[in-house]
Coordinates of C-alpha atoms in Angstrom, one line a residue:
M167 CA -115.6 -84.4 -62.9
N168 CA -114.9 -86.1 -59.6
T169 CA -112.0 -85.1 -57.3
K170 CA -109.7 -87.8 -58.7
Q171 CA -110.2 -86.5 -62.2
L172 CA -109.7 -82.9 -61.1
N173 CA -106.4 -83.8 -59.4
E174 CA -105.2 -85.8 -62.4
Q175 CA -106.0 -82.8 -64.6
L176 CA -104.3 -80.3 -62.2
Y177 CA -101.1 -82.4 -62.0
A178 CA -101.0 -83.9 -65.5
K179 CA -98.2 -81.7 -66.8
R180 CA -96.1 -81.5 -63.7
A181 CA -92.6 -83.0 -64.0
L182 CA -91.6 -86.1 -62.1
V183 CA -89.4 -85.6 -59.0
G184 CA -85.9 -86.9 -59.7
T185 CA -85.9 -85.8 -63.3
K186 CA -84.1 -82.9 -65.1
A187 CA -87.5 -81.2 -65.5
H188 CA -88.0 -81.0 -61.7
C189 CA -84.8 -81.7 -59.7
I190 CA -82.0 -84.2 -60.0
C191 CA -80.4 -83.6 -56.6
E192 CA -79.4 -86.8 -54.7
D193 CA -82.3 -86.4 -52.2
C194 CA -85.0 -86.1 -54.9
I195 CA -83.7 -89.1 -56.9
F196 CA -83.5 -91.2 -53.7
Y197 CA -87.1 -90.2 -52.7
A198 CA -88.5 -90.9 -56.2
E199 CA -86.9 -94.4 -56.2
Q200 CA -87.9 -95.3 -52.6
I201 CA -91.4 -93.9 -52.5
M202 CA -92.5 -96.2 -55.4
K203 CA -91.8 -99.2 -53.1
N204 CA -94.7 -98.3 -50.8
T205 CA -97.5 -99.9 -52.8
P206 CA -100.3 -99.2 -50.3
L207 CA -99.4 -95.5 -50.3
I208 CA -99.2 -95.4 -54.1
E209 CA -102.6 -97.0 -54.4
F210 CA -104.1 -94.6 -51.9
L211 CA -102.7 -91.6 -53.7
H212 CA -103.7 -92.9 -57.2
R213 CA -107.3 -93.2 -55.9
K214 CA -107.0 -89.4 -55.1
G215 CA -105.6 -88.7 -58.6
L216 CA -102.1 -88.0 -57.2
D217 CA -98.7 -89.3 -58.0
P218 CA -96.1 -88.9 -55.2
R219 CA -93.5 -88.2 -57.8
K220 CA -95.4 -85.1 -59.0
A221 CA -95.3 -83.1 -55.7
N222 CA -94.7 -79.4 -55.6
E223 CA -91.9 -79.7 -53.1
V224 CA -89.8 -82.5 -51.8
W225 CA -87.2 -82.0 -49.1
C226 CA -85.1 -84.1 -46.9
Y227 CA -84.8 -82.3 -43.7
M228 CA -82.8 -84.7 -41.6
E229 CA -80.4 -87.7 -41.9
K230 CA -80.2 -89.5 -38.6
D231 CA -79.7 -93.1 -37.3
G232 CA -79.3 -94.5 -40.8
C233 CA -82.5 -92.9 -42.1
K234 CA -83.6 -90.0 -44.3
Y235 CA -86.6 -88.0 -43.2
Y236 CA -88.7 -86.3 -45.9
T237 CA -91.6 -83.9 -46.1
V238 CA -93.4 -83.8 -49.4
D239 CA -96.0 -81.2 -50.3
F240 CA -98.8 -80.8 -52.8
F241 CA -99.7 -77.2 -52.4
Q242 CA -103.2 -77.5 -53.9
V243 CA -105.4 -80.6 -54.2
H244 CA -109.0 -81.3 -54.8
A245 CA -110.5 -83.1 -51.9
D246 CA -114.0 -83.8 -50.4
Q247 CA -112.8 -83.7 -46.8
E248 CA -109.7 -83.7 -44.5
E249 CA -108.1 -87.1 -44.2
K250 CA -105.1 -88.8 -42.5
A251 CA -103.7 -92.3 -43.2
T252 CA -100.5 -94.2 -42.5
F253 CA -98.9 -96.7 -44.8
G254 CA -95.8 -98.3 -43.2
N255 CA -93.1 -95.6 -43.3
A256 CA -95.3 -92.9 -44.7
K257 CA -98.0 -90.7 -43.1
V258 CA -100.4 -88.8 -45.5
T259 CA -102.4 -85.8 -44.4
I260 CA -104.9 -84.0 -46.6
Y261 CA -106.1 -80.9 -44.8
N262 CA -107.7 -77.5 -45.2
S263 CA -105.0 -74.9 -45.5
T264 CA -105.4 -71.8 -43.4
C265 CA -103.3 -69.9 -45.9
A266 CA -105.4 -70.7 -48.9
E267 CA -107.4 -67.8 -50.4
K268 CA -111.1 -68.5 -51.0
E269 CA -110.6 -68.4 -54.8
T270 CA -108.0 -71.2 -54.7
L271 CA -108.2 -74.8 -53.8
P272 CA -108.4 -74.9 -50.0
Y273 CA -106.8 -78.4 -49.5
V274 CA -103.1 -79.4 -49.4
C275 CA -101.6 -82.8 -49.1
T276 CA -98.4 -83.6 -47.1
I277 CA -96.5 -86.9 -47.0
D278 CA -94.1 -87.4 -44.1
V279 CA -91.9 -90.4 -44.9
V280 CA -88.8 -92.0 -43.5
F281 CA -86.4 -94.2 -45.5
K282 CA -83.6 -96.4 -44.3
I283 CA -80.3 -95.4 -46.1

């Protein structure tokens, strides 16, 4: 299997952010609706086998100047190398985690994104 297929398999049963099975707080629902409007980001993540609505953790850490600032984490991902990319209001970083144990997947994926309210 390639890394895309491995990620799809790893996250296949994960609940979608903004649903009762994950979290239906206002911030998660807003994120789930807004993130799907960033088509280049969605296409990039889908090529990696990831869905931004199936993240392990989504948190809005600040509301300022009419914007909501989010950090979104996938704690484990299959990847071939570290990578950074920016798609409009979102920055994606796939990096080797210094906290990962050798037996686990060493990569994580973080999306930092800002939405206008």
